[in-house]
Amino acid sequence: MSGGGWWSSLVNTTTPKKKGPWQIHCHLVPRRIPKPATATNSPEEATTTASSTTTTSSTPEGPTPPPVQIPLSWPADSSLTLDWIQNLISAFDWSSKNLPPAELPAVLPVSVFDTLVLTASKILHKEPNCVRIDDCNDNSRVVVVGDVHGQLHDVIFLLQDAGFPCDDRFFVFNGDYVDRGAWGLETFLVLLAWKVFLPQRVYLLRGNHESKYCTSVYGFEKEVLAKYGDKGKHVYRKCLGCFEGLPLASIIAGHVYTAHGGLFRSVSITPSKRSKGKKNRRIILNSETKPLCLGSLEELSKARRSVLDPPWEGQNLIPGDVLWSDPTMKSGLSPNTERGIGLLWGPDCTEDFLKKFELKLIIRSHEGPDAREKRPGLGGMDIGYTIDHVVPSGKLITLFSAPDYPQFQATEERFKNKGAYIVLTPPCFDVPEFHTFEAITPRPAAKPYYDYEDVIDSDEELDLASMVTAT
């Protein structure tokens, strides 16, 4: 798309300002000072909140000039810098407020998109299914983030509030970067840029919405096509390829397991009989009558994650379980019939998993206020997190980082939930510090990219026939 338009003269006359090493200039998104929370889940848990501030709009003289030189270009030496990421964030923030979606290629050309996604994909595909974050020390902090669902401006605030990734500050994102919100592409690209810049400090896990099925139903595909026009299909395919490389889970400092949905089953496989001297043996599923039981970290490491839509049947069930499963207060392990994929697991399974692998904490995401409204026995998502299971070996926490979710809502009254992130600190990194925050308001005007009034909820039974078609 051409870089022309009413704003082209602004682009050519704007000079980037000099920035300090850790100062970000996010136009119209001021820093907010955290305040003590008034609500906690238990007396010993300190919760931090941040009140929202109102952004200013364009002046009567004309639209706000872009805060950086655009279009953005890839660094000549192919090495991303903090300054480059600051400029990317500022440019996306500004364009969301001042440009129609179809002008995004004039901010981030397809060629720059291609290089960023290819560079990130090469890093992600080389990572194991379960990444281990073991190089934490007495000065380290680990920030864990739940679903963000294309709410770019809240993600910008979260990064500012928690402090940017750096040598002693790790980030683990639990997936669901896209869909429902209006800026899924920008959100995902910002996080990919951080991954490229600090690959050993930023870890991006996969969510159930990083799939072909979900993105075709909940808006991301249409968002990309609207923003990149005749190059939209190309951009969408590149994103799907990147989704395939996202790891499934993480273990932090040997004590904390994080994943988007949560726990997973054991899928026993046995070699079939073969004649002596035959090179290959056929692997078949041996699960005719075996009851459900929890899987092992070794099984997780061997699962095939590079599928656009994780299967709900067959011998590669583990990715679907990790991405789609939910906790319950009922003991045992059972099929997740509400979603049509994944499992439901009770407090006894949480205890078994923690004890078996010598863990203290499970942090999962996957459920916002709309989903928790339908989940008897479990807490709501008013403050961005719930403590679902407390067992002798530790805790299970659900973390949700998209405040005032969903951005587009069919009901008259909004949930007005807060978002939250968790900070893990030394010595053991297993005691969560909760930080809650409100949504940046008002959001820039945007239209939904999906039929939010009629679309089936992702926390209800999936249209499995459509998923088969989408694969």
PDB file of C-alpha atoms in Angstrom, residues 77-297:
ATOM      1  CA  ASP A  77      22.857  -4.711  10.821  1.00  0.00           C
ATOM      2  CA  SER A  78      19.752  -6.878  11.531  1.00  0.00           C
ATOM      3  CA  SER A  79      20.203  -6.375  15.288  1.00  0.00           C
ATOM      4  CA  LEU A  80      17.190  -5.086  17.161  1.00  0.00           C
ATOM      5  CA  THR A  81      17.752  -2.504  19.885  1.00  0.00           C
ATOM      6  CA  LEU A  82      15.690  -1.184  22.728  1.00  0.00           C
ATOM      7  CA  ASP A  83      15.269   2.053  20.809  1.00  0.00           C
ATOM      8  CA  TRP A  84      13.882   0.168  17.797  1.00  0.00           C
ATOM      9  CA  ILE A  85      11.311  -1.586  19.978  1.00  0.00           C
ATOM     10  CA  GLN A  86      10.351   1.716  21.616  1.00  0.00           C
ATOM     11  CA  ASN A  87       9.770   3.188  18.184  1.00  0.00           C
ATOM     12  CA  LEU A  88       7.689   0.180  17.139  1.00  0.00           C
ATOM     13  CA  ILE A  89       5.487   0.518  20.223  1.00  0.00           C
ATOM     14  CA  SER A  90       5.122   4.272  19.774  1.00  0.00           C
ATOM     15  CA  ALA A  91       4.285   3.914  16.099  1.00  0.00           C
ATOM     16  CA  PHE A  92       1.632   1.257  16.756  1.00  0.00           C
ATOM     17  CA  ASP A  93       0.145   3.287  19.591  1.00  0.00           C
ATOM     18  CA  TRP A  94      -0.032   6.382  17.413  1.00  0.00           C
ATOM     19  CA  SER A  95      -1.432   4.608  14.356  1.00  0.00           C
ATOM     20  CA  SER A  96      -4.170   2.966  16.439  1.00  0.00           C
ATOM     21  CA  LYS A  97      -5.404   6.444  17.343  1.00  0.00           C
ATOM     22  CA  ASN A  98      -4.821   8.336  14.125  1.00  0.00           C
ATOM     23  CA  LEU A  99      -4.931   6.020  11.107  1.00  0.00           C
ATOM     24  CA  PRO A 100      -7.511   3.665   9.646  1.00  0.00           C
ATOM     25  CA  PRO A 101      -6.493  -0.007   9.918  1.00  0.00           C
ATOM     26  CA  ALA A 102      -5.744  -0.259   6.195  1.00  0.00           C
ATOM     27  CA  GLU A 103      -2.886   2.245   6.589  1.00  0.00           C
ATOM     28  CA  LEU A 104      -0.849  -0.069   8.837  1.00  0.00           C
ATOM     29  CA  PRO A 105       1.480  -1.138   5.960  1.00  0.00           C
ATOM     30  CA  ALA A 106       2.581   2.484   5.714  1.00  0.00           C
ATOM     31  CA  VAL A 107       3.729   2.212   9.341  1.00  0.00           C
ATOM     32  CA  LEU A 108       5.165  -1.319   9.201  1.00  0.00           C
ATOM     33  CA  PRO A 109       5.830  -2.413   5.594  1.00  0.00           C
ATOM     34  CA  VAL A 110       5.338  -6.039   4.649  1.00  0.00           C
ATOM     35  CA  SER A 111       9.082  -6.446   4.130  1.00  0.00           C
ATOM     36  CA  VAL A 112       9.774  -5.442   7.739  1.00  0.00           C
ATOM     37  CA  PHE A 113       6.959  -7.677   8.961  1.00  0.00           C
ATOM     38  CA  ASP A 114       8.454 -10.607   7.044  1.00  0.00           C
ATOM     39  CA  THR A 115      11.917 -10.133   8.519  1.00  0.00           C
ATOM     40  CA  LEU A 116      10.630  -9.768  12.069  1.00  0.00           C
ATOM     41  CA  VAL A 117       8.395 -12.843  11.910  1.00  0.00           C
ATOM     42  CA  LEU A 118      11.022 -14.975  10.154  1.00  0.00           C
ATOM     43  CA  THR A 119      13.685 -14.020  12.694  1.00  0.00           C
ATOM     44  CA  ALA A 120      11.355 -14.747  15.628  1.00  0.00           C
ATOM     45  CA  SER A 121      10.107 -17.995  14.112  1.00  0.00           C
ATOM     46  CA  LYS A 122      13.629 -19.357  13.786  1.00  0.00           C
ATOM     47  CA  ILE A 123      14.177 -18.743  17.495  1.00  0.00           C
ATOM     48  CA  LEU A 124      10.810 -20.155  18.597  1.00  0.00           C
ATOM     49  CA  HIS A 125      10.941 -23.338  16.532  1.00  0.00           C
ATOM     50  CA  LYS A 126      14.272 -24.272  18.125  1.00  0.00           C
ATOM     51  CA  GLU A 127      12.889 -24.072  21.657  1.00  0.00           C
ATOM     52  CA  PRO A 128      11.603 -27.231  23.396  1.00  0.00           C
ATOM     53  CA  ASN A 129       7.934 -27.845  24.131  1.00  0.00           C
ATOM     54  CA  CYS A 130       8.566 -26.967  27.769  1.00  0.00           C
ATOM     55  CA  VAL A 131      11.152 -24.219  28.170  1.00  0.00           C
ATOM     56  CA  ARG A 132      13.160 -24.241  31.389  1.00  0.00           C
ATOM     57  CA  ILE A 133      14.119 -20.912  32.896  1.00  0.00           C
ATOM     58  CA  ASP A 134      16.955 -21.840  35.206  1.00  0.00           C
ATOM     59  CA  ASP A 135      19.394 -18.927  34.981  1.00  0.00           C
ATOM     60  CA  CYS A 136      17.613 -16.889  37.652  1.00  0.00           C
ATOM     61  CA  ASN A 137      19.710 -15.424  40.465  1.00  0.00           C
ATOM     62  CA  ASP A 138      19.266 -13.326  43.595  1.00  0.00           C
ATOM     63  CA  ASN A 139      18.731 -10.196  41.489  1.00  0.00           C
ATOM     64  CA  SER A 140      16.229 -11.745  39.072  1.00  0.00           C
ATOM     65  CA  ARG A 141      12.528 -11.148  38.740  1.00  0.00           C
ATOM     66  CA  VAL A 142      10.176 -13.206  36.601  1.00  0.00           C
ATOM     67  CA  VAL A 143       6.998 -11.567  35.299  1.00  0.00           C
ATOM     68  CA  VAL A 144       4.212 -13.941  34.241  1.00  0.00           C
ATOM     69  CA  VAL A 145       1.444 -12.612  31.981  1.00  0.00           C
ATOM     70  CA  GLY A 146      -1.899 -14.189  31.076  1.00  0.00           C
ATOM     71  CA  ASP A 147      -4.257 -13.639  28.130  1.00  0.00           C
ATOM     72  CA  VAL A 148      -3.984 -10.211  26.473  1.00  0.00           C
ATOM     73  CA  HIS A 149      -6.264 -10.742  23.428  1.00  0.00           C
ATOM     74  CA  GLY A 150      -5.175  -7.901  21.183  1.00  0.00           C
ATOM     75  CA  GLN A 151      -5.590  -5.183  23.831  1.00  0.00           C
ATOM     76  CA  LEU A 152      -2.479  -3.313  22.718  1.00  0.00           C
ATOM     77  CA  HIS A 153      -2.756  -0.308  24.996  1.00  0.00           C
ATOM     78  CA  ASP A 154      -3.127  -2.449  28.117  1.00  0.00           C
ATOM     79  CA  VAL A 155      -0.069  -4.461  27.062  1.00  0.00           C
ATOM     80  CA  ILE A 156       1.915  -1.245  26.634  1.00  0.00           C
ATOM     81  CA  PHE A 157       0.944  -0.217  30.148  1.00  0.00           C
ATOM     82  CA  LEU A 158       1.759  -3.636  31.579  1.00  0.00           C
ATOM     83  CA  LEU A 159       5.267  -3.512  30.094  1.00  0.00           C
ATOM     84  CA  GLN A 160       5.799  -0.041  31.525  1.00  0.00           C
ATOM     85  CA  ASP A 161       4.390  -0.949  34.912  1.00  0.00           C
ATOM     86  CA  ALA A 162       6.306  -4.193  35.366  1.00  0.00           C
ATOM     87  CA  GLY A 163       9.499  -2.793  33.836  1.00  0.00           C
ATOM     88  CA  PHE A 164      10.869  -3.818  30.466  1.00  0.00           C
ATOM     89  CA  PRO A 165      12.579  -7.169  29.955  1.00  0.00           C
ATOM     90  CA  CYS A 166      16.297  -6.926  30.744  1.00  0.00           C
ATOM     91  CA  ASP A 167      19.148  -9.033  32.112  1.00  0.00           C
ATOM     92  CA  ASP A 168      17.527  -9.436  35.529  1.00  0.00           C
ATOM     93  CA  ARG A 169      13.863  -9.269  34.483  1.00  0.00           C
ATOM     94  CA  PHE A 170      12.358 -12.272  32.684  1.00  0.00           C
ATOM     95  CA  PHE A 171       8.925 -12.358  31.066  1.00  0.00           C
ATOM     96  CA  VAL A 172       6.785 -15.441  30.481  1.00  0.00           C
ATOM     97  CA  PHE A 173       3.626 -14.875  28.431  1.00  0.00           C
ATOM     98  CA  ASN A 174       0.976 -17.591  28.703  1.00  0.00           C
ATOM     99  CA  GLY A 175      -0.544 -17.177  25.230  1.00  0.00           C
ATOM    100  CA  ASP A 176      -3.721 -15.768  23.640  1.00  0.00           C
ATOM    101  CA  TYR A 177      -2.102 -12.710  22.086  1.00  0.00           C
ATOM    102  CA  VAL A 178      -4.725 -12.345  19.337  1.00  0.00           C
ATOM    103  CA  ASP A 179      -8.493 -12.559  18.666  1.00  0.00           C
ATOM    104  CA  ARG A 180     -11.414 -10.569  20.132  1.00  0.00           C
ATOM    105  CA  GLY A 181      -9.435  -7.357  20.576  1.00  0.00           C
ATOM    106  CA  ALA A 182      -8.847  -4.956  17.684  1.00  0.00           C
ATOM    107  CA  TRP A 183      -5.031  -4.903  17.759  1.00  0.00           C
ATOM    108  CA  GLY A 184      -4.013  -8.550  17.876  1.00  0.00           C
ATOM    109  CA  LEU A 185      -1.473  -8.175  15.075  1.00  0.00           C
ATOM    110  CA  GLU A 186       0.281  -5.190  16.636  1.00  0.00           C
ATOM    111  CA  THR A 187       0.282  -6.881  20.052  1.00  0.00           C
ATOM    112  CA  PHE A 188       1.797 -10.078  18.699  1.00  0.00           C
ATOM    113  CA  LEU A 189       4.457  -8.206  16.705  1.00  0.00           C
ATOM    114  CA  VAL A 190       5.526  -6.142  19.727  1.00  0.00           C
ATOM    115  CA  LEU A 191       6.032  -9.306  21.746  1.00  0.00           C
ATOM    116  CA  LEU A 192       7.890 -10.976  18.870  1.00  0.00           C
ATOM    117  CA  ALA A 193      10.227  -7.972  18.743  1.00  0.00           C
ATOM    118  CA  TRP A 194      11.000  -8.397  22.445  1.00  0.00           C
ATOM    119  CA  LYS A 195      11.642 -12.095  21.821  1.00  0.00           C
ATOM    120  CA  VAL A 196      14.120 -11.314  19.053  1.00  0.00           C
ATOM    121  CA  PHE A 197      15.833  -8.642  21.156  1.00  0.00           C
ATOM    122  CA  LEU A 198      16.133 -10.739  24.350  1.00  0.00           C
ATOM    123  CA  PRO A 199      15.477 -14.393  23.434  1.00  0.00           C
ATOM    124  CA  GLN A 200      16.727 -15.711  26.803  1.00  0.00           C
ATOM    125  CA  ARG A 201      14.659 -13.260  28.818  1.00  0.00           C
ATOM    126  CA  VAL A 202      11.332 -13.264  26.982  1.00  0.00           C
ATOM    127  CA  TYR A 203       9.356 -16.475  26.557  1.00  0.00           C
ATOM    128  CA  LEU A 204       6.188 -16.628  24.472  1.00  0.00           C
ATOM    129  CA  LEU A 205       4.016 -19.686  25.056  1.00  0.00           C
ATOM    130  CA  ARG A 206       1.147 -20.742  22.856  1.00  0.00           C
ATOM    131  CA  GLY A 207      -2.500 -20.169  23.686  1.00  0.00           C
ATOM    132  CA  ASN A 208      -5.520 -21.930  22.246  1.00  0.00           C
ATOM    133  CA  HIS A 209      -6.240 -18.850  20.132  1.00  0.00           C
ATOM    134  CA  GLU A 210      -2.918 -19.185  18.346  1.00  0.00           C
ATOM    135  CA  SER A 211      -4.579 -21.612  15.941  1.00  0.00           C
ATOM    136  CA  LYS A 212      -6.197 -21.560  12.527  1.00  0.00           C
ATOM    137  CA  TYR A 213      -9.615 -22.488  13.859  1.00  0.00           C
ATOM    138  CA  CYS A 214      -9.842 -19.809  16.540  1.00  0.00           C
ATOM    139  CA  THR A 215      -8.319 -17.021  14.455  1.00  0.00           C
ATOM    140  CA  SER A 216     -10.801 -17.741  11.666  1.00  0.00           C
ATOM    141  CA  VAL A 217     -13.726 -17.480  14.107  1.00  0.00           C
ATOM    142  CA  TYR A 218     -12.716 -14.802  16.628  1.00  0.00           C
ATOM    143  CA  GLY A 219     -11.391 -12.079  14.363  1.00  0.00           C
ATOM    144  CA  PHE A 220      -7.630 -12.271  13.891  1.00  0.00           C
ATOM    145  CA  GLU A 221      -7.755 -13.494  10.293  1.00  0.00           C
ATOM    146  CA  LYS A 222     -10.165 -10.731   9.277  1.00  0.00           C
ATOM    147  CA  GLU A 223      -8.105  -8.191  11.205  1.00  0.00           C
ATOM    148  CA  VAL A 224      -4.973  -9.081   9.245  1.00  0.00           C
ATOM    149  CA  LEU A 225      -6.822  -8.987   5.914  1.00  0.00           C
ATOM    150  CA  ALA A 226      -8.288  -5.583   6.774  1.00  0.00           C
ATOM    151  CA  LYS A 227      -4.901  -4.166   7.709  1.00  0.00           C
ATOM    152  CA  TYR A 228      -2.721  -5.599   4.941  1.00  0.00           C
ATOM    153  CA  GLY A 229      -5.191  -5.799   2.059  1.00  0.00           C
ATOM    154  CA  ASP A 230      -3.887  -7.767  -0.923  1.00  0.00           C
ATOM    155  CA  LYS A 231      -0.918  -8.896   1.191  1.00  0.00           C
ATOM    156  CA  GLY A 232      -3.188  -9.960   4.037  1.00  0.00           C
ATOM    157  CA  LYS A 233      -3.283 -13.659   3.185  1.00  0.00           C
ATOM    158  CA  HIS A 234       0.502 -13.701   3.070  1.00  0.00           C
ATOM    159  CA  VAL A 235       0.758 -11.955   6.461  1.00  0.00           C
ATOM    160  CA  TYR A 236      -1.815 -14.296   8.000  1.00  0.00           C
ATOM    161  CA  ARG A 237      -0.010 -17.411   6.749  1.00  0.00           C
ATOM    162  CA  LYS A 238       3.274 -16.146   8.197  1.00  0.00           C
ATOM    163  CA  CYS A 239       1.593 -15.587  11.569  1.00  0.00           C
ATOM    164  CA  LEU A 240       0.154 -19.111  11.528  1.00  0.00           C
ATOM    165  CA  GLY A 241       3.594 -20.510  10.808  1.00  0.00           C
ATOM    166  CA  CYS A 242       4.970 -18.568  13.751  1.00  0.00           C
ATOM    167  CA  PHE A 243       2.163 -19.849  15.996  1.00  0.00           C
ATOM    168  CA  GLU A 244       3.293 -23.410  15.261  1.00  0.00           C
ATOM    169  CA  GLY A 245       6.682 -22.666  16.805  1.00  0.00           C
ATOM    170  CA  LEU A 246       5.405 -21.299  20.112  1.00  0.00           C
ATOM    171  CA  PRO A 247       6.365 -23.574  23.045  1.00  0.00           C
ATOM    172  CA  LEU A 248       3.608 -25.134  25.133  1.00  0.00           C
ATOM    173  CA  ALA A 249       4.788 -24.637  28.712  1.00  0.00           C
ATOM    174  CA  SER A 250       7.547 -23.379  30.969  1.00  0.00           C
ATOM    175  CA  ILE A 251       9.176 -24.372  34.240  1.00  0.00           C
ATOM    176  CA  ILE A 252      10.599 -21.434  36.177  1.00  0.00           C
ATOM    177  CA  ALA A 253      13.502 -21.967  38.576  1.00  0.00           C
ATOM    178  CA  GLY A 254      12.518 -25.604  38.947  1.00  0.00           C
ATOM    179  CA  HIS A 255       9.487 -24.680  41.064  1.00  0.00           C
ATOM    180  CA  VAL A 256       6.770 -23.137  38.854  1.00  0.00           C
ATOM    181  CA  TYR A 257       4.930 -24.679  35.903  1.00  0.00           C
ATOM    182  CA  THR A 258       3.116 -22.323  33.534  1.00  0.00           C
ATOM    183  CA  ALA A 259       0.938 -23.128  30.537  1.00  0.00           C
ATOM    184  CA  HIS A 260      -2.073 -21.584  28.862  1.00  0.00           C
ATOM    185  CA  GLY A 261      -4.682 -24.204  29.779  1.00  0.00           C
ATOM    186  CA  GLY A 262      -2.852 -26.375  32.244  1.00  0.00           C
ATOM    187  CA  LEU A 263      -2.390 -30.079  32.860  1.00  0.00           C
ATOM    188  CA  PHE A 264      -2.444 -32.935  30.368  1.00  0.00           C
ATOM    189  CA  ARG A 265      -3.065 -36.651  30.128  1.00  0.00           C
ATOM    190  CA  SER A 266      -0.678 -39.531  29.650  1.00  0.00           C
ATOM    191  CA  VAL A 267      -0.879 -40.903  26.140  1.00  0.00           C
ATOM    192  CA  SER A 268       0.627 -44.365  26.256  1.00  0.00           C
ATOM    193  CA  ILE A 269       2.132 -45.603  23.022  1.00  0.00           C
ATOM    194  CA  THR A 270       3.637 -48.999  22.395  1.00  0.00           C
ATOM    195  CA  PRO A 271       5.641 -50.275  19.454  1.00  0.00           C
ATOM    196  CA  SER A 272       3.895 -52.807  17.265  1.00  0.00           C
ATOM    197  CA  LYS A 273       5.527 -56.151  16.643  1.00  0.00           C
ATOM    198  CA  ARG A 274       7.985 -56.147  13.812  1.00  0.00           C
ATOM    199  CA  SER A 275      10.122 -58.713  12.106  1.00  0.00           C
ATOM    200  CA  LYS A 276      13.790 -58.794  13.003  1.00  0.00           C
ATOM    201  CA  GLY A 277      15.978 -56.509  10.943  1.00  0.00           C
ATOM    202  CA  LYS A 278      13.220 -54.105   9.951  1.00  0.00           C
ATOM    203  CA  LYS A 279      14.442 -50.543  10.322  1.00  0.00           C
ATOM    204  CA  ASN A 280      11.258 -48.835  11.343  1.00  0.00           C
ATOM    205  CA  ARG A 281       8.626 -49.734  13.848  1.00  0.00           C
ATOM    206  CA  ARG A 282       5.078 -48.474  13.647  1.00  0.00           C
ATOM    207  CA  ILE A 283       3.865 -46.630  16.734  1.00  0.00           C
ATOM    208  CA  ILE A 284       0.247 -47.236  17.674  1.00  0.00           C
ATOM    209  CA  LEU A 285      -1.936 -45.815  20.399  1.00  0.00           C
ATOM    210  CA  ASN A 286      -2.648 -48.191  23.258  1.00  0.00           C
ATOM    211  CA  SER A 287      -5.575 -46.568  25.035  1.00  0.00           C
ATOM    212  CA  GLU A 288      -8.587 -48.789  24.444  1.00  0.00           C
ATOM    213  CA  THR A 289      -9.550 -49.265  28.092  1.00  0.00           C
ATOM    214  CA  LYS A 290      -6.918 -47.389  30.043  1.00  0.00           C
ATOM    215  CA  PRO A 291      -8.450 -44.724  32.332  1.00  0.00           C
ATOM    216  CA  LEU A 292      -7.294 -41.131  32.140  1.00  0.00           C
ATOM    217  CA  CYS A 293      -4.192 -40.306  34.128  1.00  0.00           C
ATOM    218  CA  LEU A 294      -1.810 -37.362  34.284  1.00  0.00           C
ATOM    219  CA  GLY A 295       1.011 -37.205  31.784  1.00  0.00           C
ATOM    220  CA  SER A 296       4.692 -36.715  32.497  1.00  0.00           C
ATOM    221  CA  LEU A 297       7.066 -33.921  31.576  1.00  0.00           C
TER     222      LEU A 297
END
